[in-house]
Coordinates of C-alpha atoms and ligand atoms in Angstrom, one line a residue:
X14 CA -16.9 -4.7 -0.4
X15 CA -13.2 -3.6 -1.4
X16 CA -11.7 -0.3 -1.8
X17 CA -11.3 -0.9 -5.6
X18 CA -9.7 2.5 -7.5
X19 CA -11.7 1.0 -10.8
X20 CA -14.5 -0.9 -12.0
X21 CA -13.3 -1.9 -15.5
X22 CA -15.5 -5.4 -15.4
X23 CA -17.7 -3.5 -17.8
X24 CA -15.0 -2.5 -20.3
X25 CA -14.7 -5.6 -23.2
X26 CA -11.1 -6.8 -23.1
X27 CA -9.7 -6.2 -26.3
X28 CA -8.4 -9.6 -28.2
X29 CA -5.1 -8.3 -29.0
X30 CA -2.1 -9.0 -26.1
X31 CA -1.0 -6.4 -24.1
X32 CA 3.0 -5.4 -23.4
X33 CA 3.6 -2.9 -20.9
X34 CA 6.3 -0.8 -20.9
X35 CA 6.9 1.7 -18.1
X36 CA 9.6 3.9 -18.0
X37 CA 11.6 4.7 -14.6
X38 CA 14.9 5.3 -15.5
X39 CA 14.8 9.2 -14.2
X40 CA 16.5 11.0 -11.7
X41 CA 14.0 12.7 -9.9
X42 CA 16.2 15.4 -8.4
X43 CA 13.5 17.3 -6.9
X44 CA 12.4 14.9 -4.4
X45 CA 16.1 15.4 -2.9
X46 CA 16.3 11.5 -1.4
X47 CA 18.1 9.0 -1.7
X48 CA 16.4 6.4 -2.9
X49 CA 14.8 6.3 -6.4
X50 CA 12.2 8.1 -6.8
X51 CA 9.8 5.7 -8.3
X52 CA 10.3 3.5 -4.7
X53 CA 8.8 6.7 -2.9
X54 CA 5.6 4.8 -0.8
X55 CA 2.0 6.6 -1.4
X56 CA -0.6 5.0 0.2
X57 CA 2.2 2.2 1.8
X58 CA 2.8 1.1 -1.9
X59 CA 6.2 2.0 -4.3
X60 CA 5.0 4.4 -7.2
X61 CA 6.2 2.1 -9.5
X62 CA 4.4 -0.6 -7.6
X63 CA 1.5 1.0 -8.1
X64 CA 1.5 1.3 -12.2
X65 CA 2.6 -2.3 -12.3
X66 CA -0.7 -3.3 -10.4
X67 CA -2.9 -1.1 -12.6
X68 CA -0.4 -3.0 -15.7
X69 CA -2.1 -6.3 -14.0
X70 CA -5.7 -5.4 -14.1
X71 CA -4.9 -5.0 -17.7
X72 CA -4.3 -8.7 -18.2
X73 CA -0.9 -7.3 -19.4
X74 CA 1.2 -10.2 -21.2
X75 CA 4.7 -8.8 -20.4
X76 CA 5.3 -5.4 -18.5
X77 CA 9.1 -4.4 -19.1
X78 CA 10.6 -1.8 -17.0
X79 CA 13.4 0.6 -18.6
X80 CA 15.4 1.1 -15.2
X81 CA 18.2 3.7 -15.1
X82 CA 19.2 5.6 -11.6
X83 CA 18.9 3.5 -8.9
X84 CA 18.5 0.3 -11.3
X85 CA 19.6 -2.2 -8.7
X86 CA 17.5 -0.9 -6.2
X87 CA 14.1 -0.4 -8.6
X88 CA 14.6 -4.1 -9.9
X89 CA 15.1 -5.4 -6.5
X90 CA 12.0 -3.9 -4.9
X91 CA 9.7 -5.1 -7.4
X92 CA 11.1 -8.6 -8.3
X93 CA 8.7 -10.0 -5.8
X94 CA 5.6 -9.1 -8.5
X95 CA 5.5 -12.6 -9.9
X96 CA 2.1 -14.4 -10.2
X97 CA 0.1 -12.0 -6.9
X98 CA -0.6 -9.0 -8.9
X99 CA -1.4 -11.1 -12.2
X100 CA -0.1 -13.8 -14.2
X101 CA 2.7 -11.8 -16.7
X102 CA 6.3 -11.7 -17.0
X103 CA 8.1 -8.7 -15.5
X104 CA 11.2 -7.8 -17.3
X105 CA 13.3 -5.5 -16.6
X106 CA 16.2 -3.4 -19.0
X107 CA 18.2 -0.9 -18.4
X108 CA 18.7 2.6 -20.2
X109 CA 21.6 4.1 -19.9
X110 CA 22.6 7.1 -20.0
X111 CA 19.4 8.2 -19.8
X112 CA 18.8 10.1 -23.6
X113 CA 15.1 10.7 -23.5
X114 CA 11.7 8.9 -23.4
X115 CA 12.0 8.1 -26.9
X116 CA 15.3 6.0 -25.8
X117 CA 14.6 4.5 -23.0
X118 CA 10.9 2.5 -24.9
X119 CA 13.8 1.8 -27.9
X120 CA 15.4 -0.2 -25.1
X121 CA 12.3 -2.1 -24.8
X122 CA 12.2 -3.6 -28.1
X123 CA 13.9 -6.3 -28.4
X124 CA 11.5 -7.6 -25.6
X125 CA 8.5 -6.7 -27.7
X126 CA 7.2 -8.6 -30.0
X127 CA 5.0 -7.6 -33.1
X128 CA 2.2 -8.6 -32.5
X129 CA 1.1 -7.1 -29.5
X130 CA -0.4 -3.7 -28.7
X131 CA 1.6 -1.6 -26.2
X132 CA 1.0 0.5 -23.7
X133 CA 3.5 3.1 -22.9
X134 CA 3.5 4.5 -19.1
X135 CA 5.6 6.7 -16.2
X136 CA 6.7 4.7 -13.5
X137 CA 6.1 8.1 -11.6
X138 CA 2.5 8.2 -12.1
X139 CA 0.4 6.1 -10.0
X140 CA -3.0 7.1 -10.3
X141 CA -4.1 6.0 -13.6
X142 CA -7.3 3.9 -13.7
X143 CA -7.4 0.6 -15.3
X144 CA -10.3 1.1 -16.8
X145 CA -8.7 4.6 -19.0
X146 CA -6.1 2.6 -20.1
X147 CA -8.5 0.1 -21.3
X148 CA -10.7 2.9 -23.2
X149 CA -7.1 3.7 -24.7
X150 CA -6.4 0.7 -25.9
X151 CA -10.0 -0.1 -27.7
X152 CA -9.1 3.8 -28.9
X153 CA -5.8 2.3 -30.9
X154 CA -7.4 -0.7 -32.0
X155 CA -5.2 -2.9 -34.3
X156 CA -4.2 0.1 -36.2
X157 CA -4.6 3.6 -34.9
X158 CA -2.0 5.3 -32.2
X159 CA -3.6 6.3 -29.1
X160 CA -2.6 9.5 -26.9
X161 CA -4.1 10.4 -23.5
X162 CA -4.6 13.8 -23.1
X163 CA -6.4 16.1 -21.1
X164 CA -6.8 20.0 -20.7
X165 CA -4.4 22.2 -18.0
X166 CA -5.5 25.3 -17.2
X167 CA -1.5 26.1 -16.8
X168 CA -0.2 23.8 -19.3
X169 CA 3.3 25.1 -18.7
X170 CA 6.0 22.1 -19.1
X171 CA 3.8 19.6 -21.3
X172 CA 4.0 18.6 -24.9
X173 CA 1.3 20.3 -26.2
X174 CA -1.3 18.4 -29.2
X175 CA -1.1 20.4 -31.8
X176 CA -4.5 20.0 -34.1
X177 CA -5.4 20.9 -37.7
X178 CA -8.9 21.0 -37.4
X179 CA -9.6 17.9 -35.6
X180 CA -6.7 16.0 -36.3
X181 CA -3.7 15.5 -34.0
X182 CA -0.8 16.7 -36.0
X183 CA 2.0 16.3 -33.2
X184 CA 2.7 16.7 -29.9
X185 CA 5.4 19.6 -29.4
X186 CA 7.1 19.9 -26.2
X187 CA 7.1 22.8 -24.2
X188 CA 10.4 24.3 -24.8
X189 CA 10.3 23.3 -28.8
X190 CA 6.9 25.2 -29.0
X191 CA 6.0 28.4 -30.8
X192 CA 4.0 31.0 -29.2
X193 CA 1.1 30.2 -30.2
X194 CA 1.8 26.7 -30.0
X195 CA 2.2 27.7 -25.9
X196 CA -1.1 29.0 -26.2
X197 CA -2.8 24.7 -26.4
X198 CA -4.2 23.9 -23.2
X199 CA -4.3 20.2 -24.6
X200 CA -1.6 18.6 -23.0
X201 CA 0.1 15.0 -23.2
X202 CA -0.4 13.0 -20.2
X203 CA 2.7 10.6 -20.7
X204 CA 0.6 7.7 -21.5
X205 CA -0.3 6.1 -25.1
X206 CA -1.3 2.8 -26.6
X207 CA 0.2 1.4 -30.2
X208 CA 0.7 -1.4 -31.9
X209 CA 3.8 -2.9 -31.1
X210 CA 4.8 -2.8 -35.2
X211 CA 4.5 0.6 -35.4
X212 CA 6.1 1.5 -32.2
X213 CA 9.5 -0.5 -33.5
X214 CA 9.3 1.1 -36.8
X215 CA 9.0 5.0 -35.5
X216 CA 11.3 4.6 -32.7
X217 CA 14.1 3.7 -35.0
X218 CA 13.4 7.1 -37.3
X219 CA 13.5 9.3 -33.8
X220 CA 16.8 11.5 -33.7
X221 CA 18.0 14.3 -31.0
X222 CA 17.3 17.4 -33.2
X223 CA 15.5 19.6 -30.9
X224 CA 15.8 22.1 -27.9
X225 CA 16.4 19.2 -25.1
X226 CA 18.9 17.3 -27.4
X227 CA 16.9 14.1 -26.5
X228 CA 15.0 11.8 -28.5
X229 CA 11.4 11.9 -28.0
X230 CA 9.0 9.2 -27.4
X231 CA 6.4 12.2 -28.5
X232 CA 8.1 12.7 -32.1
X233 CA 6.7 9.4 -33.4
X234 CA 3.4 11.7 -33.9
X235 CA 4.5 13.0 -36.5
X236 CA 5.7 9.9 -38.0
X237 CA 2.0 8.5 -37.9
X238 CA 1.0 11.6 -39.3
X239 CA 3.4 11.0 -42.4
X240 CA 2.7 7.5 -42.5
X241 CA -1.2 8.1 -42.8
X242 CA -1.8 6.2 -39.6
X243 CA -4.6 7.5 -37.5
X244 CA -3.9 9.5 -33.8
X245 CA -6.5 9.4 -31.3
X246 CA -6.3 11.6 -28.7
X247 CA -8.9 9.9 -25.6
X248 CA -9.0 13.2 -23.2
X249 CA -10.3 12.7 -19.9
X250 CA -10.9 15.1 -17.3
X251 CA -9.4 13.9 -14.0
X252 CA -6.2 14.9 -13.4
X253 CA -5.1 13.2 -10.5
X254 CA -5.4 10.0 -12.8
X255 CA -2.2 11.7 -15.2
X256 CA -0.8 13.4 -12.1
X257 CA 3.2 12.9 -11.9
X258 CA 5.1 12.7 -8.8
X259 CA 8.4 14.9 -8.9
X260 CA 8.6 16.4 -5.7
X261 CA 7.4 15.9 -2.1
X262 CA 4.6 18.7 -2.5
X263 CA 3.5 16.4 -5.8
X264 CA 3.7 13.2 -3.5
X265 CA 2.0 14.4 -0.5
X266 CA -1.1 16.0 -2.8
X267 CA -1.4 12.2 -4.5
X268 CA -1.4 10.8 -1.5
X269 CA -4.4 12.9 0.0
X270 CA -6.1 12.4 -3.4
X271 CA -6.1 8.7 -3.2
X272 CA -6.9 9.0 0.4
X273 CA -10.1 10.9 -0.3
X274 CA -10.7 8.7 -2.9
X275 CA -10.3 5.2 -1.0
X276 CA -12.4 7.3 2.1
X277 CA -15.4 7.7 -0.4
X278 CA -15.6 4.1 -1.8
X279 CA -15.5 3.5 1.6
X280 CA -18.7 5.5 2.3
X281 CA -20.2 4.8 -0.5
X282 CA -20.7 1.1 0.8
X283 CA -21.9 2.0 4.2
X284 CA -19.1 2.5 6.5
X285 CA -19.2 5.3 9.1
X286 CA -16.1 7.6 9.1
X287 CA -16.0 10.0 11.7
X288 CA -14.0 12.1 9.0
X289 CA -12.7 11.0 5.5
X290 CA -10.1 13.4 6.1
X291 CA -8.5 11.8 8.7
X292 CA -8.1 8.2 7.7
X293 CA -5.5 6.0 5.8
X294 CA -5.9 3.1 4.3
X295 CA -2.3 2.1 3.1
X296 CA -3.7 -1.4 2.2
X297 CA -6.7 -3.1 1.9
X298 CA -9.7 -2.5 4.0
X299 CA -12.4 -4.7 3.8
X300 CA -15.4 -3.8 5.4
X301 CA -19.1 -5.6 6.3
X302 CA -21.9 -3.6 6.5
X303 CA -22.2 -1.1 10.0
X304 CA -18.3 -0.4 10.8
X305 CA -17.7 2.8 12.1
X306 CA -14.3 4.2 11.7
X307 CA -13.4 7.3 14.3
X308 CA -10.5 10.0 13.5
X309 CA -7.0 9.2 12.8
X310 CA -6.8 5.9 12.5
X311 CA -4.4 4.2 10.0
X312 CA -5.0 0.6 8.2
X313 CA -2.1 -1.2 7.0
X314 CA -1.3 -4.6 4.8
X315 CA -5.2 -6.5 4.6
X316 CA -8.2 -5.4 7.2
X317 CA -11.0 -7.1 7.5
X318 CA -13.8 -5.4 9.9
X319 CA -16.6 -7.6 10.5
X320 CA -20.6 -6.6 11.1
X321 CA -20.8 -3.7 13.1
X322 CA -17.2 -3.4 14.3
X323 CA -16.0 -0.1 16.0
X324 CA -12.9 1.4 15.9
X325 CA -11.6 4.3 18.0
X326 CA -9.4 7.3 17.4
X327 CA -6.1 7.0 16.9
X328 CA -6.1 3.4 16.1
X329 CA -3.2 1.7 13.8
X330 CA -3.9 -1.7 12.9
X331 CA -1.9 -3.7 10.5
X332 CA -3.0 -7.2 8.8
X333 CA -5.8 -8.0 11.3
X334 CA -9.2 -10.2 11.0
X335 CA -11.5 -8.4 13.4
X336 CA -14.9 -10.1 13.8
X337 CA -18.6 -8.6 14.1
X338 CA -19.2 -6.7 17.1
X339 CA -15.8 -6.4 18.9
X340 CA -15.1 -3.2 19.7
X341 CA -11.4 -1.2 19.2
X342 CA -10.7 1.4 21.7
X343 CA -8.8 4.7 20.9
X344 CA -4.9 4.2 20.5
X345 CA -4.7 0.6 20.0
X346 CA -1.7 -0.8 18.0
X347 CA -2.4 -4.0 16.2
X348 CA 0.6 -5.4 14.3
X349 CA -0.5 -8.7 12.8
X350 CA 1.6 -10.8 10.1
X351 CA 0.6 -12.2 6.7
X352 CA -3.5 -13.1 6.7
X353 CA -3.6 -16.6 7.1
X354 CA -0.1 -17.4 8.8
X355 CA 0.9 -18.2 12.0
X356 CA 1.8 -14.6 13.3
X357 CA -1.8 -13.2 11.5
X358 CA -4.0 -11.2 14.3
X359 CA -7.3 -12.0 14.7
X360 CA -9.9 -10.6 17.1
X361 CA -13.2 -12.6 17.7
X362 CA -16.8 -11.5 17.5
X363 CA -17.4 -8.9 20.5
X364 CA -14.7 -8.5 21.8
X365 CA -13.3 -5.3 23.8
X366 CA -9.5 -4.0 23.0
X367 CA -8.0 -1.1 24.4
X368 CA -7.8 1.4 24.9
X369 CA -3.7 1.9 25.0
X370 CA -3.4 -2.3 24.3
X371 CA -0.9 -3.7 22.1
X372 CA -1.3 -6.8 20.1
X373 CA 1.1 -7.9 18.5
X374 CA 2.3 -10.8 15.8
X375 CA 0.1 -14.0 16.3
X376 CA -2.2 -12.6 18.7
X377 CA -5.4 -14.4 18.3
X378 CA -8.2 -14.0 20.3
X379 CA -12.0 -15.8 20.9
X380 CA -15.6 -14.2 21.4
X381 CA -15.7 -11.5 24.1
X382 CA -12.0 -11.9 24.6
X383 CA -11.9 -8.3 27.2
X384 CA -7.9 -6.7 26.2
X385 CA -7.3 -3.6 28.3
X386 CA -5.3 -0.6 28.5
X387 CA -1.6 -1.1 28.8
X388 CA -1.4 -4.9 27.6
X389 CA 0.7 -6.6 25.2
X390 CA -0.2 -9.7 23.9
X391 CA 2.3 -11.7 21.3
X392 CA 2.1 -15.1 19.6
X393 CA -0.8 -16.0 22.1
X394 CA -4.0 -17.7 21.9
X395 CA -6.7 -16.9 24.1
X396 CA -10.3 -18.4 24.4
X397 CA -13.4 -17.0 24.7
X398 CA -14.2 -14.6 27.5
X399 CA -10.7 -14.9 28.5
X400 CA -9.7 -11.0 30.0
X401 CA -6.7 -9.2 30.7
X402 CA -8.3 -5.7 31.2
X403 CA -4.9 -3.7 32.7
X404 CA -1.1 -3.4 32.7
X405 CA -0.1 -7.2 31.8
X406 CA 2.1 -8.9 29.2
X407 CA 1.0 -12.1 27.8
X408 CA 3.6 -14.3 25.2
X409 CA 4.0 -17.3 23.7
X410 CA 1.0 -18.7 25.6
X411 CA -2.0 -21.0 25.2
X412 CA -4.8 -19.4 28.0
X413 CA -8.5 -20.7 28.5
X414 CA -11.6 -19.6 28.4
X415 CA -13.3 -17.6 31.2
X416 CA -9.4 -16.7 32.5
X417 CA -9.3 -13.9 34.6
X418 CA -5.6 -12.4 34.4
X419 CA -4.4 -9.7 36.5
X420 CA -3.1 -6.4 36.7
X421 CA 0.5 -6.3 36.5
X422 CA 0.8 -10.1 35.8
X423 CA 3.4 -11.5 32.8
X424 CA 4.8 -14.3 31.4
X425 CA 8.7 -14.6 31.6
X426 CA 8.3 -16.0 28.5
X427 CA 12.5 -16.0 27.2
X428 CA 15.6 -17.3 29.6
X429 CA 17.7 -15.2 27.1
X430 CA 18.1 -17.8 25.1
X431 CA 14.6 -19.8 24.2
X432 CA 11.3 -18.9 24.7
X433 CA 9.3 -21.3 26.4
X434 CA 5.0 -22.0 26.8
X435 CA 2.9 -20.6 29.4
X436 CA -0.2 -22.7 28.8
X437 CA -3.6 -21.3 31.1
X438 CA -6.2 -23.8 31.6
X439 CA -9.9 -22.5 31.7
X440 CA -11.3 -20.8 34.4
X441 CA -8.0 -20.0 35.8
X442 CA -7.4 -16.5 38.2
X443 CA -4.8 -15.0 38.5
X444 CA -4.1 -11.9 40.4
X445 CA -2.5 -9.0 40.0
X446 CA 1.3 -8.8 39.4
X447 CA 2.1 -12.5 39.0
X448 CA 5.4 -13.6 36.9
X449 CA 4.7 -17.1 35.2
X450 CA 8.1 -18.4 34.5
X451 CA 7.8 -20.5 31.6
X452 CA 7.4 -24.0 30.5
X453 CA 4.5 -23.8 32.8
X454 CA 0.8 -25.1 33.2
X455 CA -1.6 -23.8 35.3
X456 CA -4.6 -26.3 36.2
X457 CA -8.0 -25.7 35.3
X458 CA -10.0 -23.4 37.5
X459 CA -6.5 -23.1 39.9
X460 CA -6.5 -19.0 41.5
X461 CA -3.3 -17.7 42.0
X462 CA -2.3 -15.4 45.0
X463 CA -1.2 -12.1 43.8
X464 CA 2.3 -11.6 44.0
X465 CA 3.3 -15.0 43.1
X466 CA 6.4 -16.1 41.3
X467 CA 5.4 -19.1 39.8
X468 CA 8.1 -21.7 38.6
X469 CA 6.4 -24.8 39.3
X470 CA 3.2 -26.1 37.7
X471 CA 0.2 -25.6 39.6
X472 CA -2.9 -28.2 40.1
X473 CA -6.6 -27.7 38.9
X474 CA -8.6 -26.3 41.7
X475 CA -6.1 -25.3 43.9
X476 CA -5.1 -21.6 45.5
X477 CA -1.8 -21.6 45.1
X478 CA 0.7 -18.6 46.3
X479 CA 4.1 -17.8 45.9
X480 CA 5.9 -14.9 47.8
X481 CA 7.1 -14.3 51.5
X482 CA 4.3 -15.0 54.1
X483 CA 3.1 -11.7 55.6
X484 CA 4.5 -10.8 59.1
X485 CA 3.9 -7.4 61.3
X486 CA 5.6 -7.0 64.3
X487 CA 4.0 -5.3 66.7
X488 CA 4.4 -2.0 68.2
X489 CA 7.3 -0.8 65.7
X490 CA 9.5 1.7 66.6
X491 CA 11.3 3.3 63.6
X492 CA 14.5 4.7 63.8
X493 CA 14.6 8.0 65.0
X494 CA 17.7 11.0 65.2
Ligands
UD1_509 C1 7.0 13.9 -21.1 C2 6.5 14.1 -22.5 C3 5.5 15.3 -22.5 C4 4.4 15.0 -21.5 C5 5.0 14.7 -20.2 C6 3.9 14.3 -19.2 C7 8.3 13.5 -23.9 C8 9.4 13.9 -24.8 N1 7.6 14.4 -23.4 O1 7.8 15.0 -20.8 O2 5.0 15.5 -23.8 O3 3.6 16.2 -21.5 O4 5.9 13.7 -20.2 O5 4.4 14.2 -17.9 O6 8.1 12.3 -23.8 N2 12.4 8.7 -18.5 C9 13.3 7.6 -18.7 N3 14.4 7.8 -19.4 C10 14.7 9.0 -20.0 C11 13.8 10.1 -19.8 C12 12.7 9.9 -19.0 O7 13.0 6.5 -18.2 O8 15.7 9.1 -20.7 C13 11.2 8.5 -17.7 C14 11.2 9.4 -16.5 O9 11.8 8.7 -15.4 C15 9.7 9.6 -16.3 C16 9.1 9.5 -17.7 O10 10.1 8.9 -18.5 O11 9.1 8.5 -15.6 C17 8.8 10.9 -18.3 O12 10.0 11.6 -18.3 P1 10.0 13.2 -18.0 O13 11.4 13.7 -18.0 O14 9.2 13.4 -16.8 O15 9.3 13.7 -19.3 P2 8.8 15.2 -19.5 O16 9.9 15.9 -20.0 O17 8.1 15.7 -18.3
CA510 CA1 7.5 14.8 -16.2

């Protein structure tokens, strides 16, 4: 059970190879920031990042991004994407200045090659479904240019597809139309699918003869039109799927769309959410059957929730394994590293955390493992039914199972310079506000005295206590004026 945007295992892959091309070489004034728009996070992920994912489920052979403002920082955020989102190469050119969407694809051509189909998309719009742009692409076939389009209401800024009859004519952009032409509610959604042949041979016809002085990717219409090559318009009727981003307004309603959107898939395969309003998945949440989910909680990176796990309100847990049964108290921060390294968290079946506890990087704990409010436990193994329920700090140690480790208690785990091992044998106790200076072993089944500074290793079995031995002296007078 995933939190999948698209099911497109139905969809027959079409034989032809795919080419990508997104263009992101905009400004993108309006969201006033400073870094390039198309890096703007929704749901944790870049925009961009986003459309080159969906550009992988389409078993995309190359996916060239036209870069432009910000180029060095675009092409630096996403030069990670080699083989984990899908095996194609990611190129990237640059456009410059920036002349139009028609210029920056005829940037792209010398990286496309003719026998491909290509699919033409905004590094600005994140939503699109894999499985549209794979209806799109059976649409253009070997021979035929494919538009997406969809009907606004307010059509107001969009090139508008202007029909005779049935057939697409052009696509006539908002401040180049007539009237009447104002009138379509048909608008282009940014997004078409060509063969690569065609695309190279219209692009080089396209001049700057119109209101914008740019060159428009949406001319070559009308060059299909001339050339007696078929347009297909594929309208859908979901418009967060064509939905650009150009402002923060724009960014924050995409962000609640997808939100809802991940919250129902969620549903849909059983899991309790308190209410889909308030939760964020800005990863991957995997879920087994019987996980309840309260308010406000926020999942980062990959989390898996085992059989029946709870989590409380308020809860943000990043790249954990939490197993069946274990429970997550309200406002516990989980901050685990990469699934399957060293600094991964993972939680073991019925276990109790929080509320208020902090794990942190390479926490990893057994069965029944009790965490309480107020404890923070780093790079730190601990066994089953080991407990720390209040106030403690446990790092960089190895502790048993059945340990019982007190209020108040830490390990002094750093000199300033190195951190060193606290290792806690099985059955240990250890009461309440203990400092464990590290290297140090405590034996099995040893109880500590409460208070203790302990610098020394301590044998199994044995009581052993640190501090000043209690004294009262009798009959004290204090000092009085
Ligand atoms: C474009 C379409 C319009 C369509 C609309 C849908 C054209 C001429 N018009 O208009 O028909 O309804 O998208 O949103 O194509 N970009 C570059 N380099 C450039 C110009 C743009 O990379 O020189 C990028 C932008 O960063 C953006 C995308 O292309 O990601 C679309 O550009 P934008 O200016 O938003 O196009 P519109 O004028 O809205
Ligand atoms: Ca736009």
């Amino acid at each position: 059970m995933e939190t999948g945007m698209s099911d497109i295992s139905k969809i027959k892959p079409v034989a032809t190879a795919v080419d990508v091309v997104i263009m992101a070489a905009g400004k993108g004034t309006r969201m006033k920031s400073k870094l390039p728009k198309v890096l703007h996070l929704l749901a944790g992920r870049a925009l961009l990042q986003h459309v080159v994912d969906t550009a992988a489920q389409l078993s995309a052979r190359q996916v060239v991004v036209i870069t432009g403002h910000g180029a060095t920082e675009v092409e630096a955020a996403l030069s990670g994407n080699t083989g984990a989102t899908g095996q194609f190469d990611l190129n990237f050119v640059r456009q410059e200045p920036q002349l139009g969407t028609g210029h920056a694809v005829q940037q792209a051509v010398p990286l496309l090659r003719d026998d491909g189909i290509v699919v033409v998309l905004s590094g600005d719009v994140p939503l699109t479904q894999a499985g549209t742009l794979q209806h799109l692409i059976a649409a253009a076939g070997a021979d035929k240019l494919a538009l997406l389009t969809i009907d606004f209401a307010d059509p107001t800024g969009y090139g508008r597809i202007v029909r005779r009859g049935d057939v697409v004519q052009a696509i006539v952009e908002q401040k180049d139309a007539t009237p009447v032409q104002r009138e379509i509610t048909e608008v282009y959604s940014g997004i078409m699918a060509l063969p690569a042949r065609q695309l190279k041979a219209w692009l080089a016809r396209l001049d700057d003869q119109n209101a914008q002085g740019e060159y428009y990717l949406t001319d070559i219409v009308k060059f299909a039109v001339a050339d007696g090559v078929p347009v297909v318009a594929h309208k859908i009727a979901d418009a967060t799927q064509v939905a650009g981003v150009n402002s923060p307004v724009q960014l924050a309603e995409l962000e609640r769309a997808y939100q809802k959107q991940t919250a129902l898939h969620l549903m849909e395969q059983g899991v309790r959410l308190a209410d889909p309003a308030r939760l964020d998945v800005r990863g991957q949440l995997i879920c087994a059957p019987d996980v309840s989910i309260d308010v406000n909680c926020v999942f980062e990176g990959v989390v898996r929730l085992g059989e029946g796990v709870r989590i409380g309100a308020n809860c943000v847990i990043r790249n954990a394994e939490i197993a069946a049964g274990a429970v997550i108290h309200p406002f516990t921060h989980i901050e685990g590293g990469q699934p399957g390294s060293k600094d991964a968290v993972e939680i073991g079946a019925g276990a109790l955390i929080g509320p208020f506890a902090r794990l942190r990087p390479g926490a990893k704990l057994g069965e029944a493992v009790h965490i309480g409010n107020f404890v923070e436990v780093k790079n730190s193994t601990l066994a089953k039914g080991a407990k720390a329920n209040h106030l403690a700090y446990l790092g960089d140690a190895t502790v048993g199972e059945r340990v019982n480790y007190g209020a108040g208690s830490i390990t002094a785990n750093y000199d300033g310079a190195f951190k060193h091992r606290t290792v806690i044998e099985a059955d240990v106790h250890i009461g309440s506000n203990c400092v464990l200076i590290a290297p140090i072993t405590l034996g099995a089944g040893g109880t500590v005295g409460g208070g203790s500074t302990l610098t020394k290793d301590t044998p199994p079995g044995a009581l052993t206590v640190a501090r000043a031995k209690q004294v009262s002296i009798a009959n004290w007078k204090r000092p009085s004026k």
